[in-house]
Amino acid sequence: MSQRTFAIVKPNAVRSALVGEILRRYETARLKIVGAKLVHASREKVAGFYAEHEGRPFFPGLVDFMSSGPILVLALEGDNAIADVRALNGATDPAKAAPGTIRHAFGPTMGSNVVHSSDSPESAAREISYWFSADELFSYAQKSSVADV
């Protein structure tokens, strides 16, 4: 079943030139990029996005980190997109992430684990609408090669 999900390539991954590799992994898994934009989010925007964590000890550091530089926000679409992106990303703690996952390969610590993704259809809908307007999301047929165009 086709569904949409949301992902963020975090500031440390953008600064480390990992955007292309992360996008390649998503696209190779047959996920379509239906929305993408590079933003330098304000502290207020980040705090609003992570509002469910407000009051937790890690919240101030999370807001500092996520507003420290540009992030790439993504809307992705595919069969079982939510589960597929979470599997590609790996466990939140890179030390516990399976070999071959994005976080295992590139995430230095749990607090700077290079990517974020939605964990449910409800959070995907909320997170996509938080960062994208309807006219910034696209539908198109995904081809298997450039020759199929």
JSON list of C-alpha atoms in Angstrom, two decimals:
[
{"chain": "A", "resi": 1, "resn": "MET", "atom": "CA", "xyz": [0.00, 0.00, 0.00]},
{"chain": "A", "resi": 2, "resn": "SER", "atom": "CA", "xyz": [1.43, 3.35, -1.02]},
{"chain": "A", "resi": 3, "resn": "GLN", "atom": "CA", "xyz": [1.88, 5.84, 1.78]},
{"chain": "A", "resi": 4, "resn": "ARG", "atom": "CA", "xyz": [3.77, 9.00, 2.54]},
{"chain": "A", "resi": 5, "resn": "THR", "atom": "CA", "xyz": [6.26, 9.58, 5.31]},
{"chain": "A", "resi": 6, "resn": "PHE", "atom": "CA", "xyz": [8.50, 12.37, 6.50]},
{"chain": "A", "resi": 7, "resn": "ALA", "atom": "CA", "xyz": [12.25, 12.46, 7.04]},
{"chain": "A", "resi": 8, "resn": "ILE", "atom": "CA", "xyz": [14.90, 15.01, 7.98]},
{"chain": "A", "resi": 9, "resn": "VAL", "atom": "CA", "xyz": [18.55, 14.95, 7.02]},
{"chain": "A", "resi": 10, "resn": "LYS", "atom": "CA", "xyz": [19.98, 16.66, 10.10]},
{"chain": "A", "resi": 11, "resn": "PRO", "atom": "CA", "xyz": [22.52, 19.54, 10.19]},
{"chain": "A", "resi": 12, "resn": "ASN", "atom": "CA", "xyz": [25.55, 17.35, 10.84]},
{"chain": "A", "resi": 13, "resn": "ALA", "atom": "CA", "xyz": [24.74, 15.18, 7.80]},
{"chain": "A", "resi": 14, "resn": "VAL", "atom": "CA", "xyz": [24.23, 18.26, 5.61]},
{"chain": "A", "resi": 15, "resn": "ARG", "atom": "CA", "xyz": [27.56, 19.72, 6.79]},
{"chain": "A", "resi": 16, "resn": "SER", "atom": "CA", "xyz": [29.27, 16.36, 6.20]},
{"chain": "A", "resi": 17, "resn": "ALA", "atom": "CA", "xyz": [28.08, 16.13, 2.56]},
{"chain": "A", "resi": 18, "resn": "LEU", "atom": "CA", "xyz": [25.93, 13.05, 3.24]},
{"chain": "A", "resi": 19, "resn": "VAL", "atom": "CA", "xyz": [22.73, 14.34, 1.59]},
{"chain": "A", "resi": 20, "resn": "GLY", "atom": "CA", "xyz": [23.39, 12.62, -1.73]},
{"chain": "A", "resi": 21, "resn": "GLU", "atom": "CA", "xyz": [24.23, 9.27, -0.13]},
{"chain": "A", "resi": 22, "resn": "ILE", "atom": "CA", "xyz": [21.15, 9.37, 2.11]},
{"chain": "A", "resi": 23, "resn": "LEU", "atom": "CA", "xyz": [18.88, 10.28, -0.83]},
{"chain": "A", "resi": 24, "resn": "ARG", "atom": "CA", "xyz": [20.47, 7.51, -2.91]},
{"chain": "A", "resi": 25, "resn": "ARG", "atom": "CA", "xyz": [19.60, 4.98, -0.22]},
{"chain": "A", "resi": 26, "resn": "TYR", "atom": "CA", "xyz": [15.98, 6.14, -0.08]},
{"chain": "A", "resi": 27, "resn": "GLU", "atom": "CA", "xyz": [15.59, 6.17, -3.86]},
{"chain": "A", "resi": 28, "resn": "THR", "atom": "CA", "xyz": [17.32, 2.81, -4.29]},
{"chain": "A", "resi": 29, "resn": "ALA", "atom": "CA", "xyz": [14.68, 1.39, -1.93]},
{"chain": "A", "resi": 30, "resn": "ARG", "atom": "CA", "xyz": [12.04, 2.62, -4.44]},
{"chain": "A", "resi": 31, "resn": "LEU", "atom": "CA", "xyz": [10.92, 5.55, -2.32]},
{"chain": "A", "resi": 32, "resn": "LYS", "atom": "CA", "xyz": [9.83, 8.61, -4.29]},
{"chain": "A", "resi": 33, "resn": "ILE", "atom": "CA", "xyz": [10.85, 12.07, -3.15]},
{"chain": "A", "resi": 34, "resn": "VAL", "atom": "CA", "xyz": [7.55, 13.96, -3.37]},
{"chain": "A", "resi": 35, "resn": "GLY", "atom": "CA", "xyz": [8.74, 17.00, -1.41]},
{"chain": "A", "resi": 36, "resn": "ALA", "atom": "CA", "xyz": [12.18, 18.32, -0.53]},
{"chain": "A", "resi": 37, "resn": "LYS", "atom": "CA", "xyz": [13.61, 21.58, 0.73]},
{"chain": "A", "resi": 38, "resn": "LEU", "atom": "CA", "xyz": [16.74, 22.79, 2.43]},
{"chain": "A", "resi": 39, "resn": "VAL", "atom": "CA", "xyz": [15.89, 25.07, 5.34]},
{"chain": "A", "resi": 40, "resn": "HIS", "atom": "CA", "xyz": [17.72, 26.68, 8.22]},
{"chain": "A", "resi": 41, "resn": "ALA", "atom": "CA", "xyz": [14.99, 26.35, 10.80]},
{"chain": "A", "resi": 42, "resn": "SER", "atom": "CA", "xyz": [14.64, 28.86, 13.60]},
{"chain": "A", "resi": 43, "resn": "ARG", "atom": "CA", "xyz": [14.79, 27.73, 17.21]},
{"chain": "A", "resi": 44, "resn": "GLU", "atom": "CA", "xyz": [11.04, 28.43, 17.42]},
{"chain": "A", "resi": 45, "resn": "LYS", "atom": "CA", "xyz": [10.25, 26.27, 14.37]},
{"chain": "A", "resi": 46, "resn": "VAL", "atom": "CA", "xyz": [12.35, 23.39, 15.72]},
{"chain": "A", "resi": 47, "resn": "ALA", "atom": "CA", "xyz": [10.84, 23.72, 19.22]},
{"chain": "A", "resi": 48, "resn": "GLY", "atom": "CA", "xyz": [7.35, 23.59, 17.70]},
{"chain": "A", "resi": 49, "resn": "PHE", "atom": "CA", "xyz": [8.22, 20.50, 15.69]},
{"chain": "A", "resi": 50, "resn": "TYR", "atom": "CA", "xyz": [9.61, 18.67, 18.72]},
{"chain": "A", "resi": 51, "resn": "ALA", "atom": "CA", "xyz": [7.02, 20.10, 21.17]},
{"chain": "A", "resi": 52, "resn": "GLU", "atom": "CA", "xyz": [6.11, 16.60, 22.44]},
{"chain": "A", "resi": 53, "resn": "HIS", "atom": "CA", "xyz": [9.60, 16.44, 24.00]},
{"chain": "A", "resi": 54, "resn": "GLU", "atom": "CA", "xyz": [9.45, 19.83, 25.72]},
{"chain": "A", "resi": 55, "resn": "GLY", "atom": "CA", "xyz": [10.43, 19.54, 29.38]},
{"chain": "A", "resi": 56, "resn": "ARG", "atom": "CA", "xyz": [12.67, 16.52, 28.84]},
{"chain": "A", "resi": 57, "resn": "PRO", "atom": "CA", "xyz": [16.35, 16.98, 29.73]},
{"chain": "A", "resi": 58, "resn": "PHE", "atom": "CA", "xyz": [17.54, 16.56, 26.13]},
{"chain": "A", "resi": 59, "resn": "PHE", "atom": "CA", "xyz": [15.10, 19.11, 24.65]},
{"chain": "A", "resi": 60, "resn": "PRO", "atom": "CA", "xyz": [17.30, 22.26, 24.83]},
{"chain": "A", "resi": 61, "resn": "GLY", "atom": "CA", "xyz": [20.23, 20.43, 23.22]},
{"chain": "A", "resi": 62, "resn": "LEU", "atom": "CA", "xyz": [17.95, 19.01, 20.53]},
{"chain": "A", "resi": 63, "resn": "VAL", "atom": "CA", "xyz": [16.65, 22.48, 19.66]},
{"chain": "A", "resi": 64, "resn": "ASP", "atom": "CA", "xyz": [20.21, 23.88, 19.62]},
{"chain": "A", "resi": 65, "resn": "PHE", "atom": "CA", "xyz": [21.45, 21.06, 17.38]},
{"chain": "A", "resi": 66, "resn": "MET", "atom": "CA", "xyz": [18.54, 21.08, 14.92]},
{"chain": "A", "resi": 67, "resn": "SER", "atom": "CA", "xyz": [18.69, 24.88, 14.50]},
{"chain": "A", "resi": 68, "resn": "SER", "atom": "CA", "xyz": [22.50, 24.94, 14.19]},
{"chain": "A", "resi": 69, "resn": "GLY", "atom": "CA", "xyz": [22.53, 24.76, 10.39]},
{"chain": "A", "resi": 70, "resn": "PRO", "atom": "CA", "xyz": [20.54, 23.77, 7.33]},
{"chain": "A", "resi": 71, "resn": "ILE", "atom": "CA", "xyz": [18.42, 20.62, 7.34]},
{"chain": "A", "resi": 72, "resn": "LEU", "atom": "CA", "xyz": [16.85, 18.83, 4.40]},
{"chain": "A", "resi": 73, "resn": "VAL", "atom": "CA", "xyz": [13.18, 18.08, 5.01]},
{"chain": "A", "resi": 74, "resn": "LEU", "atom": "CA", "xyz": [11.69, 15.32, 2.88]},
{"chain": "A", "resi": 75, "resn": "ALA", "atom": "CA", "xyz": [8.30, 13.89, 2.04]},
{"chain": "A", "resi": 76, "resn": "LEU", "atom": "CA", "xyz": [8.76, 10.36, 0.73]},
{"chain": "A", "resi": 77, "resn": "GLU", "atom": "CA", "xyz": [6.25, 8.01, -0.84]},
{"chain": "A", "resi": 78, "resn": "GLY", "atom": "CA", "xyz": [6.18, 4.29, -1.48]},
{"chain": "A", "resi": 79, "resn": "ASP", "atom": "CA", "xyz": [4.71, 0.98, -0.48]},
{"chain": "A", "resi": 80, "resn": "ASN", "atom": "CA", "xyz": [5.13, 0.77, 3.30]},
{"chain": "A", "resi": 81, "resn": "ALA", "atom": "CA", "xyz": [7.16, 4.00, 3.27]},
{"chain": "A", "resi": 82, "resn": "ILE", "atom": "CA", "xyz": [7.04, 4.55, 7.02]},
{"chain": "A", "resi": 83, "resn": "ALA", "atom": "CA", "xyz": [8.43, 1.12, 7.92]},
{"chain": "A", "resi": 84, "resn": "ASP", "atom": "CA", "xyz": [10.87, 1.14, 5.01]},
{"chain": "A", "resi": 85, "resn": "VAL", "atom": "CA", "xyz": [12.41, 4.51, 5.93]},
{"chain": "A", "resi": 86, "resn": "ARG", "atom": "CA", "xyz": [12.69, 3.52, 9.58]},
{"chain": "A", "resi": 87, "resn": "ALA", "atom": "CA", "xyz": [14.40, 0.28, 8.57]},
{"chain": "A", "resi": 88, "resn": "LEU", "atom": "CA", "xyz": [16.82, 2.13, 6.28]},
{"chain": "A", "resi": 89, "resn": "ASN", "atom": "CA", "xyz": [17.58, 4.66, 9.04]},
{"chain": "A", "resi": 90, "resn": "GLY", "atom": "CA", "xyz": [18.16, 2.06, 11.76]},
{"chain": "A", "resi": 91, "resn": "ALA", "atom": "CA", "xyz": [17.76, 2.36, 15.51]},
{"chain": "A", "resi": 92, "resn": "THR", "atom": "CA", "xyz": [17.73, 5.86, 17.01]},
{"chain": "A", "resi": 93, "resn": "ASP", "atom": "CA", "xyz": [20.92, 5.08, 18.89]},
{"chain": "A", "resi": 94, "resn": "PRO", "atom": "CA", "xyz": [23.61, 4.53, 16.21]},
{"chain": "A", "resi": 95, "resn": "ALA", "atom": "CA", "xyz": [25.43, 2.16, 18.59]},
{"chain": "A", "resi": 96, "resn": "LYS", "atom": "CA", "xyz": [22.38, -0.13, 18.46]},
{"chain": "A", "resi": 97, "resn": "ALA", "atom": "CA", "xyz": [21.62, 0.35, 14.75]},
{"chain": "A", "resi": 98, "resn": "ALA", "atom": "CA", "xyz": [22.10, -2.62, 12.46]},
{"chain": "A", "resi": 99, "resn": "PRO", "atom": "CA", "xyz": [25.10, -2.63, 10.13]},
{"chain": "A", "resi": 100, "resn": "GLY", "atom": "CA", "xyz": [24.24, -1.15, 6.76]},
{"chain": "A", "resi": 101, "resn": "THR", "atom": "CA", "xyz": [21.71, 1.33, 8.13]},
{"chain": "A", "resi": 102, "resn": "ILE", "atom": "CA", "xyz": [22.14, 5.08, 7.75]},
{"chain": "A", "resi": 103, "resn": "ARG", "atom": "CA", "xyz": [22.54, 5.73, 11.47]},
{"chain": "A", "resi": 104, "resn": "HIS", "atom": "CA", "xyz": [25.01, 2.87, 11.91]},
{"chain": "A", "resi": 105, "resn": "ALA", "atom": "CA", "xyz": [27.11, 4.12, 9.00]},
{"chain": "A", "resi": 106, "resn": "PHE", "atom": "CA", "xyz": [27.03, 7.85, 9.72]},
{"chain": "A", "resi": 107, "resn": "GLY", "atom": "CA", "xyz": [25.49, 8.66, 13.12]},
{"chain": "A", "resi": 108, "resn": "PRO", "atom": "CA", "xyz": [28.16, 9.53, 15.69]},
{"chain": "A", "resi": 109, "resn": "THR", "atom": "CA", "xyz": [25.85, 9.57, 18.74]},
{"chain": "A", "resi": 110, "resn": "MET", "atom": "CA", "xyz": [22.20, 9.25, 19.67]},
{"chain": "A", "resi": 111, "resn": "GLY", "atom": "CA", "xyz": [21.92, 13.04, 20.00]},
{"chain": "A", "resi": 112, "resn": "SER", "atom": "CA", "xyz": [23.33, 13.63, 16.51]},
{"chain": "A", "resi": 113, "resn": "ASN", "atom": "CA", "xyz": [22.14, 10.57, 14.64]},
{"chain": "A", "resi": 114, "resn": "VAL", "atom": "CA", "xyz": [21.97, 12.23, 11.15]},
{"chain": "A", "resi": 115, "resn": "VAL", "atom": "CA", "xyz": [18.31, 11.48, 10.26]},
{"chain": "A", "resi": 116, "resn": "HIS", "atom": "CA", "xyz": [14.78, 11.66, 11.64]},
{"chain": "A", "resi": 117, "resn": "SER", "atom": "CA", "xyz": [11.71, 9.85, 10.33]},
{"chain": "A", "resi": 118, "resn": "SER", "atom": "CA", "xyz": [8.04, 9.51, 11.18]},
{"chain": "A", "resi": 119, "resn": "ASP", "atom": "CA", "xyz": [6.98, 6.55, 13.30]},
{"chain": "A", "resi": 120, "resn": "SER", "atom": "CA", "xyz": [3.29, 6.29, 12.35]},
{"chain": "A", "resi": 121, "resn": "PRO", "atom": "CA", "xyz": [0.80, 7.43, 9.70]},
{"chain": "A", "resi": 122, "resn": "GLU", "atom": "CA", "xyz": [-0.47, 10.07, 12.14]},
{"chain": "A", "resi": 123, "resn": "SER", "atom": "CA", "xyz": [2.98, 11.53, 12.83]},
{"chain": "A", "resi": 124, "resn": "ALA", "atom": "CA", "xyz": [3.83, 11.38, 9.10]},
{"chain": "A", "resi": 125, "resn": "ALA", "atom": "CA", "xyz": [0.74, 13.44, 8.24]},
{"chain": "A", "resi": 126, "resn": "ARG", "atom": "CA", "xyz": [1.45, 15.94, 11.02]},
{"chain": "A", "resi": 127, "resn": "GLU", "atom": "CA", "xyz": [5.16, 16.27, 10.23]},
{"chain": "A", "resi": 128, "resn": "ILE", "atom": "CA", "xyz": [4.65, 16.62, 6.46]},
{"chain": "A", "resi": 129, "resn": "SER", "atom": "CA", "xyz": [2.05, 19.35, 6.96]},
{"chain": "A", "resi": 130, "resn": "TYR", "atom": "CA", "xyz": [4.31, 21.10, 9.50]},
{"chain": "A", "resi": 131, "resn": "TRP", "atom": "CA", "xyz": [7.07, 21.60, 6.92]},
{"chain": "A", "resi": 132, "resn": "PHE", "atom": "CA", "xyz": [5.25, 21.54, 3.55]},
{"chain": "A", "resi": 133, "resn": "SER", "atom": "CA", "xyz": [2.26, 23.29, 2.05]},
{"chain": "A", "resi": 134, "resn": "ALA", "atom": "CA", "xyz": [0.08, 21.27, -0.34]},
{"chain": "A", "resi": 135, "resn": "ASP", "atom": "CA", "xyz": [1.58, 23.00, -3.40]},
{"chain": "A", "resi": 136, "resn": "GLU", "atom": "CA", "xyz": [5.08, 21.87, -2.36]},
{"chain": "A", "resi": 137, "resn": "LEU", "atom": "CA", "xyz": [4.17, 18.16, -2.66]},
{"chain": "A", "resi": 138, "resn": "PHE", "atom": "CA", "xyz": [4.15, 16.34, -5.99]},
{"chain": "A", "resi": 139, "resn": "SER", "atom": "CA", "xyz": [2.76, 13.17, -7.50]},
{"chain": "A", "resi": 140, "resn": "TYR", "atom": "CA", "xyz": [4.43, 11.43, -10.43]},
{"chain": "A", "resi": 141, "resn": "ALA", "atom": "CA", "xyz": [5.08, 7.98, -11.80]},
{"chain": "A", "resi": 142, "resn": "GLN", "atom": "CA", "xyz": [8.41, 6.57, -10.72]},
{"chain": "A", "resi": 143, "resn": "LYS", "atom": "CA", "xyz": [10.36, 4.88, -13.52]},
{"chain": "A", "resi": 144, "resn": "SER", "atom": "CA", "xyz": [12.92, 2.15, -13.11]},
{"chain": "A", "resi": 145, "resn": "SER", "atom": "CA", "xyz": [15.51, 3.90, -15.31]},
{"chain": "A", "resi": 146, "resn": "VAL", "atom": "CA", "xyz": [16.11, 7.05, -17.30]},
{"chain": "A", "resi": 147, "resn": "ALA", "atom": "CA", "xyz": [15.50, 5.00, -20.45]},
{"chain": "A", "resi": 148, "resn": "ASP", "atom": "CA", "xyz": [11.90, 4.44, -19.30]},
{"chain": "A", "resi": 149, "resn": "VAL", "atom": "CA", "xyz": [11.07, 8.15, -19.54]}
]
